Tab-separated table of C-alpha atoms and ligand atoms in Angstrom:
chain	number	residue	atom	x	y	z
A	28	UNK	CA	103.303	50.731	93.982
A	29	UNK	CA	104.862	52.319	97.063
A	30	UNK	CA	108.345	53.609	97.878
A	31	UNK	CA	109.824	51.557	100.720
A	32	UNK	CA	113.452	52.618	101.073
A	33	UNK	CA	116.063	55.179	99.979
A	34	UNK	CA	119.760	54.300	100.286
A	35	UNK	CA	122.665	56.594	99.382
A	36	UNK	CA	126.164	55.385	98.523
A	37	UNK	CA	129.151	57.754	98.644
A	38	UNK	CA	131.521	56.287	96.058
A	39	UNK	CA	134.902	57.291	94.577
A	40	UNK	CA	136.020	59.321	92.824
A	41	UNK	CA	133.582	62.004	94.114
A	42	UNK	CA	130.048	60.784	93.508
A	43	UNK	CA	126.879	59.875	95.434
A	44	UNK	CA	124.450	57.251	94.132
A	45	UNK	CA	120.882	56.744	95.350
A	46	UNK	CA	118.821	53.554	95.192
A	47	UNK	CA	115.060	53.837	95.697
A	48	UNK	CA	113.242	50.579	96.378
A	49	UNK	CA	109.529	49.778	96.086
A	50	UNK	CA	107.108	47.200	97.463
A	51	UNK	CA	106.850	45.654	93.976
A	52	UNK	CA	110.517	44.737	93.762
A	53	UNK	CA	111.342	47.424	91.184
A	54	UNK	CA	114.210	49.718	92.150
A	55	UNK	CA	115.536	52.871	90.505
A	56	UNK	CA	118.847	54.733	90.684
A	57	UNK	CA	119.744	58.406	90.751
A	58	UNK	CA	122.866	60.503	91.307
A	59	UNK	CA	122.244	63.240	93.891
A	60	UNK	CA	125.519	65.050	94.392
A	61	UNK	CA	127.240	68.387	94.479
A	62	UNK	CA	130.932	67.961	93.867
A	63	UNK	CA	132.647	68.539	97.205
A	64	UNK	CA	129.408	68.329	99.253
A	65	UNK	CA	128.361	64.712	98.670
A	66	UNK	CA	127.644	63.964	102.339
A	67	UNK	CA	125.539	67.117	102.694
A	68	UNK	CA	123.386	66.171	99.705
A	69	UNK	CA	123.041	62.611	101.055
A	70	UNK	CA	121.735	64.112	104.321
A	71	UNK	CA	119.233	66.199	102.326
A	72	UNK	CA	118.052	63.042	100.536
A	73	UNK	CA	117.558	61.384	103.914
A	74	UNK	CA	115.381	64.321	105.006
A	75	UNK	CA	113.373	64.124	101.762
A	76	UNK	CA	112.670	60.439	102.446
A	77	UNK	CA	110.064	61.530	105.027
A	78	UNK	CA	107.987	62.900	102.128
A	79	UNK	CA	108.550	59.853	99.910
A	80	UNK	CA	108.236	56.617	101.877
A	81	UNK	CA	104.807	55.086	101.285
A	82	UNK	CA	104.098	57.257	98.223
A	83	UNK	CA	103.559	56.018	94.646
A	84	UNK	CA	106.898	56.563	92.834
A	85	UNK	CA	105.102	56.883	89.483
A	86	UNK	CA	103.608	60.246	90.500
A	87	UNK	CA	106.844	61.965	89.558
A	88	UNK	CA	105.470	65.456	88.896
A	89	UNK	CA	103.533	65.532	92.157
A	90	UNK	CA	106.447	64.239	94.222
A	91	UNK	CA	108.708	66.819	92.567
A	92	UNK	CA	106.350	69.583	93.684
A	93	UNK	CA	106.141	68.126	97.185
A	94	UNK	CA	109.943	68.071	97.447
A	95	UNK	CA	110.341	71.556	95.942
A	96	UNK	CA	107.377	73.465	97.357
A	97	UNK	CA	106.232	71.702	100.513
A	98	UNK	CA	109.454	72.323	102.419
A	99	UNK	CA	108.869	76.105	102.326
A	100	UNK	CA	112.585	76.836	101.667
A	101	UNK	CA	113.733	75.975	98.173
A	102	UNK	CA	116.433	76.207	95.555
A	103	UNK	CA	120.210	76.191	95.802
A	104	UNK	CA	122.759	73.480	95.063
A	105	UNK	CA	122.139	71.176	98.021
A	106	UNK	CA	118.360	70.919	97.967
A	107	UNK	CA	118.052	70.938	94.177
A	108	UNK	CA	120.716	68.225	93.830
A	109	UNK	CA	118.917	66.076	96.408
A	110	UNK	CA	115.654	66.515	94.484
A	111	UNK	CA	117.554	65.806	91.255
A	112	UNK	CA	118.815	62.404	92.383
A	113	UNK	CA	115.418	61.382	93.717
A	114	UNK	CA	113.726	62.544	90.504
A	115	UNK	CA	116.139	60.526	88.330
A	116	UNK	CA	115.458	57.403	90.405
A	117	UNK	CA	111.677	57.927	90.204
A	118	UNK	CA	111.850	58.157	86.396
A	119	UNK	CA	114.051	55.032	86.364
A	120	UNK	CA	111.419	53.160	88.383
A	121	UNK	CA	108.581	54.329	86.157
A	122	UNK	CA	110.428	53.370	82.989
A	123	UNK	CA	111.296	49.949	84.375
A	124	UNK	CA	107.725	49.366	85.550
A	125	UNK	CA	106.480	50.062	82.012
A	126	UNK	CA	109.444	48.427	80.230
A	127	UNK	CA	110.425	51.531	78.225
A	128	UNK	CA	113.212	54.134	78.245
A	129	UNK	CA	112.369	57.314	80.132
A	130	UNK	CA	112.443	59.312	76.878
A	131	UNK	CA	109.507	57.261	75.600
A	132	UNK	CA	107.519	58.550	78.564
A	133	UNK	CA	108.578	62.108	77.641
A	134	UNK	CA	107.135	61.886	74.126
A	135	UNK	CA	109.762	59.861	72.301
A	136	UNK	CA	113.203	60.798	70.969
A	137	UNK	CA	113.823	63.692	68.582
A	138	UNK	CA	117.287	62.311	67.770
A	139	UNK	CA	119.088	58.970	67.537
A	140	UNK	CA	122.385	60.091	69.043
A	141	UNK	CA	124.058	63.172	70.438
A	142	UNK	CA	127.508	64.632	69.934
A	143	UNK	CA	129.794	64.360	72.971
A	144	UNK	CA	132.937	66.246	73.872
A	145	UNK	CA	136.029	65.164	75.710
A	146	UNK	CA	137.822	67.094	78.436
A	147	UNK	CA	141.463	67.874	77.761
A	148	UNK	CA	144.007	69.231	80.214
A	149	UNK	CA	143.390	69.450	83.904
A	150	UNK	CA	142.773	72.185	86.404
A	151	UNK	CA	145.855	73.995	85.164
A	152	UNK	CA	145.836	73.791	81.391
A	153	UNK	CA	149.052	72.612	79.797
A	154	UNK	CA	150.017	70.124	77.103
A	155	UNK	CA	146.465	70.461	75.898
A	156	UNK	CA	147.379	70.326	72.213
A	157	UNK	CA	148.703	66.765	72.487
A	158	UNK	CA	145.615	65.717	74.454
A	159	UNK	CA	143.371	67.351	71.855
A	160	UNK	CA	145.125	65.412	69.113
A	161	UNK	CA	144.590	62.171	71.091
A	162	UNK	CA	140.894	62.924	71.672
A	163	UNK	CA	140.355	63.563	67.969
A	164	UNK	CA	142.190	60.304	67.219
A	165	UNK	CA	139.655	58.549	69.498
A	166	UNK	CA	136.848	59.924	67.348
A	167	UNK	CA	135.795	63.033	69.278
A	168	UNK	CA	134.853	66.039	67.165
A	169	UNK	CA	134.840	68.452	70.109
A	170	UNK	CA	136.978	69.087	73.182
A	171	UNK	CA	136.768	71.341	76.216
A	172	UNK	CA	139.470	72.745	78.422
A	173	UNK	CA	139.976	75.149	81.279
A	174	UNK	CA	141.049	78.476	79.838
A	175	UNK	CA	143.261	79.826	82.583
A	176	UNK	CA	144.798	79.253	85.961
A	177	UNK	CA	143.869	81.634	88.783
A	178	UNK	CA	143.287	85.164	87.567
A	179	UNK	CA	143.188	88.337	89.639
A	180	UNK	CA	140.632	91.098	89.023
A	181	UNK	CA	143.392	92.856	87.106
A	182	UNK	CA	146.234	90.531	86.192
A	183	UNK	CA	149.390	90.470	84.109
A	184	UNK	CA	149.458	89.913	80.388
A	185	UNK	CA	151.693	86.840	80.565
A	186	UNK	CA	148.751	84.837	81.939
A	187	UNK	CA	146.590	86.040	79.075
A	188	UNK	CA	149.340	85.188	76.611
A	189	UNK	CA	149.658	81.665	78.067
A	190	UNK	CA	145.917	81.074	77.782
A	191	UNK	CA	145.891	82.303	74.195
A	192	UNK	CA	148.957	80.241	73.284
A	193	UNK	CA	147.255	77.096	74.629
A	194	UNK	CA	144.181	77.654	72.495
A	195	UNK	CA	146.287	78.563	69.469
A	196	UNK	CA	148.290	75.349	69.811
A	197	UNK	CA	145.108	73.269	69.951
A	198	UNK	CA	143.572	74.976	66.935
A	199	UNK	CA	146.821	74.393	65.094
A	200	UNK	CA	146.816	70.687	65.851
A	201	UNK	CA	143.130	69.850	65.312
A	202	UNK	CA	142.382	72.129	62.386
A	203	UNK	CA	139.421	74.424	61.810
A	204	UNK	CA	136.545	71.952	62.144
A	205	UNK	CA	136.970	70.510	65.632
A	206	UNK	CA	134.830	72.213	68.288
A	207	UNK	CA	136.828	73.826	71.078
A	208	UNK	CA	135.070	74.890	74.249
A	209	UNK	CA	137.048	77.114	76.614
A	210	UNK	CA	135.828	77.138	80.211
A	211	UNK	CA	136.774	80.237	82.191
A	212	UNK	CA	135.323	78.277	85.160
A	213	UNK	CA	134.171	81.445	86.898
A	214	UNK	CA	137.838	82.064	87.703
A	215	UNK	CA	137.961	85.268	85.752
A	216	UNK	CA	136.465	88.591	86.814
A	217	UNK	CA	134.872	90.971	84.344
A	218	UNK	CA	137.885	93.222	83.670
A	219	UNK	CA	140.103	90.312	82.588
A	220	UNK	CA	137.234	88.421	80.962
A	221	UNK	CA	136.931	91.320	78.522
A	222	UNK	CA	140.656	91.195	77.760
A	223	UNK	CA	140.746	87.416	77.351
A	224	UNK	CA	137.669	87.279	75.178
A	225	UNK	CA	139.058	89.908	72.826
A	226	UNK	CA	142.266	87.895	72.490
A	227	UNK	CA	140.365	84.656	71.800
A	228	UNK	CA	138.165	86.145	69.089
A	229	UNK	CA	140.229	84.728	66.205
A	230	UNK	CA	140.110	81.047	67.171
A	231	UNK	CA	136.509	80.301	66.117
A	232	UNK	CA	135.684	78.684	69.460
A	233	UNK	CA	132.617	76.488	69.894
A	234	UNK	CA	131.812	78.429	73.065
A	235	UNK	CA	133.280	80.277	76.026
A	236	UNK	CA	131.908	78.911	79.301
A	237	UNK	CA	131.264	80.842	82.521
A	238	UNK	CA	133.224	83.894	81.291
A	239	UNK	CA	132.235	85.315	84.659
A	240	UNK	CA	130.267	83.696	87.468
A	241	UNK	CA	126.551	83.361	86.809
A	242	UNK	CA	125.911	85.717	89.728
A	243	UNK	CA	127.178	88.481	87.408
A	244	UNK	CA	124.496	88.003	84.761
A	245	UNK	CA	124.242	91.750	84.176
A	246	UNK	CA	127.798	91.647	82.749
A	247	UNK	CA	126.936	89.080	80.093
A	248	UNK	CA	125.450	91.394	77.421
A	249	UNK	CA	128.621	93.529	77.553
A	250	UNK	CA	130.808	90.422	77.203
A	251	UNK	CA	128.623	89.017	74.427
A	252	UNK	CA	129.101	92.256	72.479
A	253	UNK	CA	132.821	91.442	72.164
A	254	UNK	CA	131.762	88.696	69.774
A	255	UNK	CA	134.457	86.239	70.846
A	256	UNK	CA	132.277	83.111	70.670
A	257	UNK	CA	128.859	81.833	71.784
A	258	UNK	CA	128.565	82.255	75.558
A	259	UNK	CA	127.628	79.261	77.703
A	260	UNK	CA	126.794	79.067	81.400
A	261	UNK	CA	124.448	77.466	83.874
A	262	UNK	CA	126.163	74.631	85.771
A	263	UNK	CA	125.701	76.664	88.977
A	264	UNK	CA	122.032	77.491	88.387
A	265	UNK	CA	119.385	75.169	89.726
A	266	UNK	CA	115.833	75.833	88.547
A	267	UNK	CA	113.512	77.440	85.998
A	268	UNK	CA	113.467	80.489	88.245
A	269	UNK	CA	117.266	80.774	88.093
A	270	UNK	CA	117.312	80.337	84.307
A	271	UNK	CA	114.444	82.774	83.866
A	272	UNK	CA	116.879	85.575	84.751
A	273	UNK	CA	119.489	84.266	82.279
A	274	UNK	CA	117.032	84.207	79.425
A	275	UNK	CA	115.461	87.543	80.280
A	276	UNK	CA	118.886	89.240	80.591
A	277	UNK	CA	120.066	87.980	77.199
A	278	UNK	CA	123.560	87.489	75.829
A	279	UNK	CA	123.759	83.785	76.669
A	280	UNK	CA	123.703	81.431	73.678
A	281	UNK	CA	123.981	78.043	75.389
A	282	UNK	CA	122.633	77.027	78.778
A	283	UNK	CA	124.328	74.240	80.700
A	284	UNK	CA	122.058	73.034	83.491
A	285	UNK	CA	123.343	69.955	85.298
A	286	UNK	CA	120.508	67.414	85.695
A	287	UNK	CA	122.098	66.256	88.956
A	288	UNK	CA	121.912	69.823	90.295
A	289	UNK	CA	118.946	71.381	88.501
A	290	UNK	CA	116.105	69.307	89.908
A	291	UNK	CA	116.580	66.170	87.811
A	292	UNK	CA	114.941	65.121	84.562
A	293	UNK	CA	111.609	66.777	85.364
A	294	UNK	CA	113.009	70.255	85.969
A	295	UNK	CA	115.795	70.204	83.391
A	296	UNK	CA	113.364	69.304	80.592
A	297	UNK	CA	111.300	72.347	81.539
A	298	UNK	CA	114.418	74.564	81.636
A	299	UNK	CA	115.429	73.320	78.169
A	300	UNK	CA	111.952	74.079	76.827
A	301	UNK	CA	112.135	77.625	78.228
A	302	UNK	CA	115.480	78.133	76.492
A	303	UNK	CA	114.108	76.870	73.188
A	304	UNK	CA	111.591	79.731	73.233
A	305	UNK	CA	114.567	82.156	73.345
A	306	UNK	CA	116.454	80.282	70.568
A	307	UNK	CA	119.084	79.331	73.137
A	308	UNK	CA	120.911	75.987	72.833
A	309	UNK	CA	121.422	73.347	75.533
A	310	UNK	CA	124.676	71.581	76.412
A	311	UNK	CA	124.002	69.654	79.615
A	312	UNK	CA	126.728	69.765	82.254
A	313	UNK	CA	127.831	66.296	83.357
A	314	UNK	CA	131.326	65.774	84.780
A	315	UNK	CA	129.732	63.155	87.075
A	316	UNK	CA	129.060	59.427	87.077
A	317	UNK	CA	127.172	56.948	84.909
A	318	UNK	CA	123.712	57.391	86.429
A	319	UNK	CA	123.914	61.141	85.894
A	320	UNK	CA	125.048	60.648	82.283
A	321	UNK	CA	122.214	58.182	81.624
A	322	UNK	CA	119.738	60.750	82.989
A	323	UNK	CA	121.322	63.463	80.806
A	324	UNK	CA	120.859	61.350	77.681
A	325	UNK	CA	117.140	60.912	78.418
A	326	UNK	CA	116.823	64.725	78.380
A	327	UNK	CA	118.984	65.070	75.244
A	328	UNK	CA	116.698	62.565	73.552
A	329	UNK	CA	113.654	64.803	73.898
A	330	UNK	CA	115.164	68.317	73.909
A	331	UNK	CA	115.257	69.749	70.393
A	332	UNK	CA	117.784	72.471	71.294
A	333	UNK	CA	120.359	70.102	72.848
A	334	UNK	CA	123.390	69.927	70.533
A	335	UNK	CA	126.217	68.397	72.553
A	336	UNK	CA	126.692	66.503	75.823
A	337	UNK	CA	129.454	66.689	78.420
A	338	UNK	CA	130.677	63.329	79.750
A	339	UNK	CA	133.397	62.373	82.179
A	340	UNK	CA	135.249	59.444	80.629
A	341	UNK	CA	138.922	60.051	81.457
A	342	UNK	CA	138.240	63.475	82.995
A	343	UNK	CA	140.999	64.710	85.318
A	344	UNK	CA	138.826	64.136	88.422
A	345	UNK	CA	138.375	60.413	87.711
A	346	UNK	CA	141.555	59.167	89.315
A	347	UNK	CA	140.379	56.277	91.536
A	348	UNK	CA	137.342	55.185	89.498
A	349	UNK	CA	136.012	56.126	86.063
A	350	UNK	CA	132.666	56.449	84.307
A	351	UNK	CA	132.182	52.833	83.267
A	352	UNK	CA	133.292	51.113	86.482
A	353	UNK	CA	129.894	50.969	88.163
A	354	UNK	CA	127.698	49.679	85.334
A	355	UNK	CA	127.098	46.134	84.130
A	356	UNK	CA	126.389	47.364	80.586
A	357	UNK	CA	129.132	49.894	79.703
A	358	UNK	CA	128.141	49.473	76.046
A	359	UNK	CA	125.298	51.887	76.880
A	360	UNK	CA	127.952	54.595	76.580
A	361	UNK	CA	129.737	53.331	73.463
A	362	UNK	CA	130.924	56.474	71.675
A	363	UNK	CA	131.084	56.285	67.884
A	364	UNK	CA	132.407	59.029	65.603
A	365	UNK	CA	132.070	61.584	68.377
A	366	UNK	CA	128.481	60.672	69.178
A	367	UNK	CA	126.744	58.496	71.762
A	368	UNK	CA	123.519	56.651	70.962
A	369	UNK	CA	120.413	57.209	73.041
A	370	UNK	CA	120.310	54.321	75.539
A	371	UNK	CA	117.647	51.808	74.550
A	372	UNK	CA	117.071	49.964	77.826
A	373	UNK	CA	114.151	50.494	80.211
A	374	UNK	CA	114.265	53.382	82.674
A	375	UNK	CA	117.563	55.259	82.485
A	376	UNK	CA	118.968	52.467	80.308
A	377	UNK	CA	121.829	51.324	82.495
A	378	UNK	CA	122.256	48.432	84.916
A	379	UNK	CA	124.110	49.488	88.056
A	380	UNK	CA	126.603	46.984	89.473
A	381	UNK	CA	125.276	47.158	93.024
A	382	UNK	CA	127.814	44.743	94.486
A	383	UNK	CA	130.635	46.952	93.258
A	384	UNK	CA	128.836	50.114	94.409
A	385	UNK	CA	128.598	48.641	97.931
A	386	UNK	CA	132.255	47.565	97.829
A	387	UNK	CA	133.457	51.061	96.861
A	388	UNK	CA	131.005	52.804	99.221
A	389	UNK	CA	132.802	51.007	102.062
A	390	UNK	CA	135.811	53.173	101.119
A	391	UNK	CA	133.756	56.260	100.192
A	392	UNK	CA	135.457	59.590	99.557
A	393	UNK	CA	135.883	63.067	100.979
A	394	UNK	CA	136.616	64.820	97.688
A	395	UNK	CA	137.124	68.556	97.929
A	396	UNK	CA	138.196	70.931	95.204
A	397	UNK	CA	141.585	72.561	95.715
A	398	UNK	CA	141.777	75.890	97.530
A	399	UNK	CA	143.786	78.261	95.361
A	400	UNK	CA	145.421	81.492	96.420
A	401	UNK	CA	146.723	84.466	94.511
A	402	UNK	CA	150.338	85.604	94.847
A	403	UNK	CA	149.230	88.067	97.545
A	404	UNK	CA	147.761	85.270	99.684
A	405	UNK	CA	144.078	86.012	99.029
A	406	UNK	CA	141.789	83.187	97.980
A	407	UNK	CA	141.389	82.708	94.234
A	408	UNK	CA	138.297	81.344	92.490
A	409	UNK	CA	138.859	77.755	91.390
B	15	MG	MG1	132.304	74.537	83.649
């Protein structure tokens, strides 16, 4: 079998899909995208096609190494997301060629289903308690929210009080047993992260995410010592070599690689296995589309330390299109009692509605995250 063609589709709300075709009529799909840089990643995929056309798509490990190592320069969000989408599509092809789900090729599932959480609130958290109540009514047992708006290095206590009041209102509404993840989103710098985490200690959170940016790993042990909640991070890390530093530094309890950014199924499985050796849990990052989620579930199926999965149904970014729009078999993502079953179909387990993908790609998107500024006019982390 030989790869004959790679085609990328930039589709709303902010995604990029990749179709890889072969000379045997089997095609696979992947989702190579960095939110806000979809066209750049598509260009990187086009450059990778020079290494892929004419090669056997079933040699996934070798092609991964060619894409990662043979280009001399490596790592980072753009190149690792391009590799990720290609890798997902290669696994999809291999699974379809053999008529089995990808997780069967990875040794078979260690679980039947995985817990999922629902996003509540938007960029600027408000009215989150009512949304939490609604998510629980839909069967979710865990929710995640942004913790704060923009936050200066040293900021005023009213912003801290607002963040704490939001969390308190949610805990009040959902009771003690619903998981609440609070994402600081890398918006908070270490001085205020310490303050916020101390204030959030009483709410028995499921985790606090990106309390500071992952480029400040050396701050994590100090923040972990506050004991506010398990610490999660990793959506902006891209390889085993990035996560090696996280695990060696310590203080992180949950890693959150994004299989559309961290080198695909091949690399993310290896990252998860590294974390298992440190007794660190996995909660894969996936605010993206259906192909990405299908790839995530293949990894959840075989990763013992995965305990929950992010998914984007109804997320605040999905304004023009939502998670289920592009698949012929949306039942693959039927959530029940806060869990989603491992998809049973061949490859990634979903059937992409290519006609609709092409229709929406004609419109495309130029999604960019908002640029925030502090009161003094300086740029704020979003
Ligand atoms: Mg996050």
